[in-house]
XYZ file of C-alpha atoms in Angstrom:
457
model
C 64.459 -22.296 19.117
C 60.610 -21.236 21.155
C 59.658 -21.070 24.856
C 56.243 -19.692 25.058
C 54.851 -19.636 28.828
C 51.367 -17.802 28.891
C 48.485 -18.345 31.144
C 46.800 -21.278 29.155
C 50.423 -22.860 29.750
C 53.501 -23.853 28.651
C 54.416 -24.396 24.779
C 57.820 -24.655 22.977
C 59.864 -26.359 20.636
C 62.012 -29.420 21.674
C 65.565 -29.393 22.586
C 68.009 -26.846 23.003
C 69.066 -24.302 25.896
C 66.493 -24.069 29.315
C 64.833 -21.070 29.676
C 64.772 -20.792 25.525
C 62.758 -24.242 24.606
C 60.598 -27.088 25.857
C 62.771 -29.058 28.329
C 63.093 -31.022 30.878
C 64.253 -28.991 33.705
C 60.947 -26.415 32.752
C 58.957 -29.096 32.379
C 59.805 -29.973 35.909
C 59.316 -26.500 37.108
C 56.010 -25.668 35.928
C 54.448 -28.830 36.170
C 55.890 -28.517 40.214
C 54.032 -25.011 40.166
C 50.732 -26.472 38.819
C 50.175 -29.573 41.043
C 51.374 -27.139 44.318
C 48.838 -24.247 42.906
C 46.161 -27.024 42.181
C 45.884 -29.149 45.158
C 44.363 -32.694 46.049
C 45.757 -36.328 45.694
C 45.047 -36.823 41.655
C 45.814 -36.326 38.562
C 44.753 -36.871 34.846
C 47.260 -36.833 32.241
C 46.849 -37.805 28.533
C 49.155 -36.861 25.177
C 48.571 -36.886 21.300
C 51.060 -38.969 19.123
C 53.624 -36.211 18.933
C 57.418 -37.873 19.012
C 58.395 -35.588 21.818
C 55.316 -37.508 23.724
C 56.830 -40.195 25.587
C 59.997 -38.145 26.950
C 57.284 -35.241 28.331
C 54.958 -38.116 29.955
C 57.830 -39.340 31.582
C 58.841 -36.145 33.346
C 55.503 -34.742 34.361
C 54.666 -38.170 35.691
C 58.097 -38.330 37.417
C 57.670 -34.976 38.878
C 53.728 -34.860 39.412
C 54.354 -38.725 41.694
C 57.078 -36.546 42.840
C 54.836 -33.897 44.683
C 52.899 -36.588 46.319
C 50.462 -37.251 43.525
C 48.371 -40.001 42.087
C 48.548 -40.242 38.338
C 46.046 -41.597 35.955
C 48.046 -42.341 32.962
C 45.040 -42.366 29.878
C 47.832 -42.912 27.617
C 47.533 -41.849 23.598
C 44.188 -39.610 24.285
C 42.381 -36.550 22.557
C 42.235 -33.298 23.573
C 38.223 -33.423 25.130
C 38.746 -37.051 26.135
C 41.508 -35.913 28.746
C 39.163 -33.340 29.766
C 36.124 -35.620 30.138
C 38.618 -37.901 32.327
C 39.098 -35.304 34.745
C 35.713 -35.816 35.561
C 34.883 -39.071 35.167
C 37.534 -39.637 37.295
C 36.860 -37.487 40.045
C 40.567 -35.867 39.853
C 41.854 -32.252 41.080
C 42.896 -31.085 37.319
C 44.738 -32.909 35.000
C 47.541 -31.767 32.358
C 47.422 -32.467 28.496
C 50.627 -33.254 26.671
C 49.875 -31.905 23.487
C 50.520 -28.814 20.749
C 47.448 -28.735 19.395
C 47.965 -27.548 15.622
C 51.873 -26.749 15.935
C 54.385 -28.458 13.909
C 56.056 -31.995 14.947
C 58.982 -30.634 16.621
C 56.833 -28.159 18.715
C 54.834 -29.924 22.467
C 53.156 -28.288 25.219
C 51.041 -28.704 28.683
C 47.446 -28.029 28.951
C 46.741 -27.595 32.329
C 42.475 -28.503 33.975
C 41.054 -27.974 36.962
C 38.563 -30.473 38.550
C 35.508 -29.867 35.998
C 38.170 -30.394 33.337
C 38.281 -27.093 31.757
C 41.431 -25.163 30.989
C 42.482 -22.400 34.441
C 41.339 -19.144 34.313
C 43.045 -16.241 33.475
C 43.970 -15.299 37.434
C 44.876 -18.820 38.028
C 47.091 -19.277 34.629
C 49.068 -16.333 35.872
C 49.156 -17.613 39.450
C 51.141 -20.627 37.903
C 53.465 -19.102 36.340
C 54.099 -16.683 38.895
C 55.021 -19.691 41.365
C 57.222 -22.020 38.549
C 59.537 -18.215 38.407
C 59.678 -17.693 42.226
C 60.619 -21.834 42.391
C 59.417 -22.228 45.997
C 58.850 -25.630 45.605
C 58.291 -28.398 48.232
C 58.286 -32.352 47.462
C 57.074 -35.296 49.027
C 58.951 -37.391 51.328
C 59.774 -40.862 50.471
C 56.956 -42.147 52.299
C 54.282 -39.780 50.357
C 55.411 -40.542 46.806
C 52.514 -40.612 44.841
C 51.329 -43.688 42.198
C 51.036 -44.157 38.871
C 47.735 -46.226 37.383
C 47.717 -46.846 33.623
C 43.628 -46.558 32.391
C 43.081 -47.231 28.791
C 38.951 -46.772 29.369
C 38.453 -43.419 28.714
C 38.309 -43.481 25.110
C 35.587 -46.021 25.091
C 33.863 -44.023 27.930
C 34.204 -40.950 25.872
C 32.540 -42.555 22.668
C 29.838 -43.514 24.846
C 29.150 -40.071 26.405
C 28.895 -38.648 22.901
C 26.750 -41.216 21.393
C 24.257 -40.659 24.651
C 23.679 -37.251 23.610
C 20.088 -36.558 22.841
C 20.566 -34.884 19.279
C 23.210 -37.700 18.833
C 20.398 -39.384 15.733
C 22.089 -43.090 15.592
C 19.346 -44.364 14.205
C 19.575 -41.789 11.177
C 22.897 -42.202 10.976
C 22.898 -45.469 10.489
C 19.874 -45.891 7.469
C 21.810 -43.127 5.506
C 25.076 -45.510 5.277
C 27.303 -42.516 5.145
C 31.122 -43.288 3.557
C 33.813 -40.590 5.079
C 37.702 -40.240 4.351
C 38.985 -39.040 7.384
C 42.342 -37.089 7.603
C 44.314 -37.935 11.369
C 47.554 -36.930 10.927
C 49.673 -39.351 12.001
C 48.004 -38.968 15.911
C 45.397 -39.899 18.167
C 42.253 -39.337 15.863
C 43.935 -42.468 14.168
C 42.750 -44.371 17.115
C 39.769 -43.364 18.517
C 37.526 -42.051 15.583
C 37.624 -45.429 13.747
C 35.977 -46.497 16.778
C 33.232 -44.107 16.614
C 32.460 -44.696 13.367
C 31.871 -48.298 14.127
C 30.124 -46.997 17.043
C 27.475 -44.674 14.544
C 27.125 -47.664 11.841
C 29.883 -45.593 9.398
C 31.448 -47.001 6.541
C 35.185 -44.916 6.566
C 39.165 -45.061 5.341
C 41.675 -43.150 7.123
C 44.724 -41.535 5.754
C 47.709 -40.497 7.628
C 46.138 -43.148 10.278
C 48.838 -44.771 12.382
C 49.648 -42.404 15.403
C 53.246 -41.511 15.250
C 53.360 -38.405 15.134
C 55.287 -37.709 12.343
C 52.732 -35.572 11.086
C 52.486 -36.104 6.893
C 52.120 -32.464 5.995
C 51.069 -29.271 7.919
C 48.739 -30.366 11.063
C 46.727 -26.963 11.189
C 43.770 -28.186 8.909
C 43.096 -25.165 7.006
C 42.641 -26.117 2.836
C 46.516 -25.144 1.594
C 47.644 -28.568 4.080
C 45.122 -30.441 2.930
C 45.531 -31.305 -0.762
C 45.655 -34.860 -0.071
C 42.479 -35.479 1.200
C 40.669 -33.016 -1.200
C 42.291 -34.832 -4.125
C 41.061 -38.627 -2.727
C 37.173 -37.048 -2.192
C 37.804 -35.624 -6.011
C 38.135 -39.240 -7.103
C 34.410 -40.062 -5.529
C 33.316 -42.784 -3.446
C 32.751 -40.593 -0.203
C 29.895 -38.410 1.272
C 31.674 -36.771 3.837
C 35.261 -35.472 3.865
C 36.717 -35.259 8.109
C 39.627 -33.400 8.914
C 40.906 -33.321 12.539
C 44.394 -31.520 14.223
C 46.639 -33.665 16.627
C 44.525 -33.537 19.706
C 41.400 -33.811 17.792
C 39.606 -30.403 19.174
C 39.825 -28.855 16.050
C 37.166 -30.334 13.419
C 37.217 -29.396 9.206
C 34.885 -30.642 6.781
C 34.800 -31.266 3.132
C 32.402 -31.448 0.758
C 31.630 -34.977 -1.165
C 32.930 -32.933 -4.786
C 36.238 -32.679 -2.810
C 36.046 -28.717 -2.450
C 36.315 -27.327 1.288
C 33.313 -26.627 3.423
C 35.238 -24.230 4.943
C 36.453 -24.784 8.733
C 34.680 -21.211 9.882
C 31.265 -23.664 8.655
C 31.754 -25.847 11.217
C 30.785 -24.367 14.223
C 27.469 -22.013 12.136
C 26.827 -25.883 10.666
C 26.546 -27.571 14.488
C 24.789 -24.511 15.959
C 22.061 -24.586 13.064
C 21.577 -28.256 14.204
C 21.269 -27.688 17.981
C 19.182 -24.691 17.381
C 16.814 -25.938 15.514
C 16.354 -28.454 18.535
C 16.982 -26.408 21.399
C 16.295 -22.552 21.747
C 19.024 -20.629 23.385
C 21.717 -18.115 22.473
C 25.664 -18.806 21.063
C 29.041 -17.615 21.277
C 32.522 -17.194 19.637
C 35.095 -15.299 19.189
C 36.537 -12.048 17.585
C 38.117 -13.920 15.011
C 35.283 -16.375 14.236
C 32.197 -15.607 11.345
C 29.844 -13.390 11.174
C 28.073 -16.313 10.108
C 27.330 -17.907 13.214
C 25.417 -14.692 14.268
C 22.967 -14.750 11.581
C 22.700 -18.477 12.155
C 21.712 -17.788 15.631
C 19.195 -14.321 15.097
C 17.760 -16.826 12.354
C 16.863 -19.209 14.983
C 15.466 -16.414 17.821
C 18.571 -16.719 20.144
C 21.064 -13.657 20.579
C 24.888 -14.349 19.884
C 27.737 -12.916 21.462
C 31.250 -12.423 20.856
C 34.492 -13.368 23.194
C 38.350 -12.902 23.430
C 39.872 -15.708 21.361
C 40.407 -18.444 23.764
C 39.172 -21.262 24.774
C 38.423 -20.238 28.219
C 37.455 -17.224 27.318
C 34.496 -18.158 25.397
C 33.667 -21.301 27.393
C 33.237 -18.520 30.189
C 30.975 -16.085 28.319
C 29.087 -18.999 27.340
C 28.238 -19.595 30.896
C 27.117 -16.012 31.546
C 25.041 -15.779 28.652
C 23.703 -19.176 29.017
C 24.734 -20.382 25.468
C 23.361 -23.630 24.313
C 26.116 -23.801 21.851
C 29.462 -21.944 21.199
C 32.842 -23.008 19.839
C 35.425 -20.833 17.994
C 35.984 -20.487 13.811
C 38.781 -22.549 13.891
C 36.464 -25.362 13.907
C 36.058 -25.745 17.562
C 32.859 -26.945 18.725
C 31.817 -26.699 22.545
C 28.482 -27.994 23.540
C 27.890 -27.809 27.325
C 25.312 -30.853 26.806
C 28.687 -32.910 26.810
C 31.263 -30.766 28.276
C 32.421 -26.791 28.263
C 35.231 -27.964 25.745
C 36.124 -28.185 21.993
C 35.788 -31.543 20.912
C 35.849 -32.944 17.434
C 33.952 -36.625 18.704
C 31.106 -34.163 19.879
C 31.043 -32.445 16.262
C 31.019 -35.091 14.190
C 28.330 -36.736 15.604
C 25.745 -33.795 15.633
C 26.538 -32.787 12.165
C 26.487 -36.091 11.035
C 23.065 -36.234 12.630
C 21.950 -33.137 10.546
C 23.228 -33.738 7.369
C 21.257 -37.779 8.033
C 17.585 -36.030 8.912
C 18.298 -33.053 6.364
C 18.853 -35.897 4.103
C 20.450 -34.314 1.336
C 24.973 -33.630 0.201
C 27.036 -31.762 2.254
C 27.613 -29.317 -0.545
C 23.975 -28.881 -0.454
C 23.853 -28.500 2.974
C 26.388 -25.518 2.583
C 24.564 -23.595 0.311
C 22.307 -23.231 3.491
C 24.240 -20.835 5.486
C 25.250 -16.814 4.879
C 28.197 -16.714 2.810
C 31.322 -14.827 3.897
C 34.889 -15.573 3.621
C 37.909 -15.114 5.964
C 41.698 -14.536 5.149
C 43.831 -15.686 8.017
C 47.188 -13.873 7.656
C 50.235 -13.530 10.028
C 52.504 -11.147 10.762
C 56.175 -12.905 12.122
C 57.465 -11.159 15.139
C 61.141 -9.917 16.180
C 62.277 -9.548 19.432
C 62.199 -6.176 19.270
C 58.865 -5.447 17.895
C 56.544 -3.538 20.097
C 53.219 -5.448 19.770
C 51.241 -3.029 22.482
C 52.249 0.278 21.136
C 51.046 -0.999 17.409
C 47.917 -2.317 18.424
C 47.332 1.203 20.336
C 48.469 3.557 17.132
C 45.716 1.148 15.060
C 43.085 1.736 17.428
C 43.901 5.276 17.090
C 43.524 5.080 13.519
C 40.008 3.757 13.051
C 38.492 5.784 16.395
C 37.216 8.604 14.887
C 35.704 6.546 11.677
C 32.319 7.132 11.943
C 31.927 3.429 9.525
C 34.013 1.740 11.672
C 33.268 -0.178 15.238
C 36.570 -0.643 17.309
C 36.833 -3.446 20.083
C 39.599 -3.835 21.617
C 39.114 -6.693 24.853
C 41.252 -8.888 22.753
C 43.926 -7.024 20.659
C 42.341 -4.316 18.237
C 38.815 -5.534 15.856
C 37.670 -2.877 13.676
C 33.776 -3.824 12.551
C 32.570 -1.840 9.449
C 29.188 -2.524 7.880
C 30.177 -5.232 5.365
C 33.047 -6.410 7.038
C 35.811 -6.750 9.916
C 39.870 -7.048 10.359
C 40.665 -8.534 14.032
C 44.402 -7.857 14.729
C 45.574 -9.880 17.637
C 48.832 -11.637 19.191
C 48.794 -15.102 19.606
C 48.945 -17.389 22.378
C 50.377 -19.989 20.823
C 53.257 -18.405 18.238
C 55.395 -15.496 18.248
C 53.160 -13.907 15.826
C 50.666 -11.454 15.379
C 47.213 -12.921 13.339
C 45.687 -10.642 11.272
C 41.768 -12.222 10.356
C 39.366 -10.341 8.102
C 36.380 -11.309 6.429
C 34.135 -10.412 3.849
C 31.707 -11.221 1.131
C 34.249 -12.405 -0.974
C 38.176 -13.336 -0.360
C 39.527 -10.999 -2.394
C 38.112 -8.711 -0.687
C 38.864 -10.015 3.196
C 42.338 -10.165 1.909
C 42.726 -6.723 0.607
C 41.397 -5.566 3.942
C 43.815 -7.956 5.911
C 46.900 -7.041 3.862
C 45.920 -2.943 4.288
C 46.333 -3.103 7.599
C 48.977 -5.687 7.454
C 51.045 -2.804 5.590
C 50.040 -0.422 8.300
C 51.836 -2.530 10.999
C 55.090 -2.917 8.548
C 55.352 0.761 7.820
C 55.120 1.019 11.942
C 58.545 -1.211 12.782
């Protein structure tokens, strides 16, 4: 059983002892701390389709009302829908009940400010401090909050996507696309069909029932997507689309059933945006070099940020990026909002594909070719991650061919490849990402560094 408290929120497995899992008592404590920190009067609450979602929602909403807040409950909603709802409703903050790509036994609270964006590191740390202090003051009976159910925000989200200047609805409709979509038994099965109807796209949904009983591991990686890949190989579709349970990550599958490459979701959308809008880009340290190459091709400047959506958006604002995101399929388009949004990514990708008049595989072939190996090292309570990262940094500090970056774990850049080790914010693991010209080279580099870590333990 697991409970992870971090600046990005609280995440854990459901059931078990307090302090060790995500349970009602810890949810109350953390929600109270957030409400006390955020101030104001109105908070939006949305949730993905997880089995535990209703239980967590009831605890969160009741606690917020007990703090005197008026709650706008938008029900089943994607993470980007909830982010937009905070702004659209003029709320003081928002809580998204989702564990994103984690398996079914997990859930989490993601915390938003009044802009519908994730809390900064400093704000998140203060919420954690307040939760541990438990110095709470609840509202008296005449000042309890209210709860209003509002299910209008899915359509309002879609309308905002359709209104984006670079979403070419006419070109998309003319192409008469037929897409196959895996929505992993969560909220994507509710909102994506409505988006496709609005865009004039024919679709078939796999795992479309919003039950939270995921048909497969919900992380949109190739090893988990054999079902839709086999479906695509049978023919009859122009594009395969995969989202995670809260629909902020996006992966594409080519018409022949081969993966487009999760890393290339952002690359392809950025290439389209930059072809129409001059500017800079940002992704995190664990993302492909292909975004840098595409950005420089269009005359812009690429900047790397620490892993974590709030770190990427902060850097995007600093450098004036017109597009950014993360290599895990997260597209952040400031013209819409500063948050990963699969609906925006889908609409921009289809616009690009329609304007080019090409197949998905043909579009993929236009981008620089890199391969990323994504490995992990499971942690034990005795593992001293910080000491390991310091030793890895020292090992390569004197290597003239290596550039070492330690703003987030340790990333070692070589002329033709890189490897990045960092402790996950969402799971008890060290992520080991490595990139090279071929998957064999990338995996070999990652495994070399993993062995270094094993030897240190």
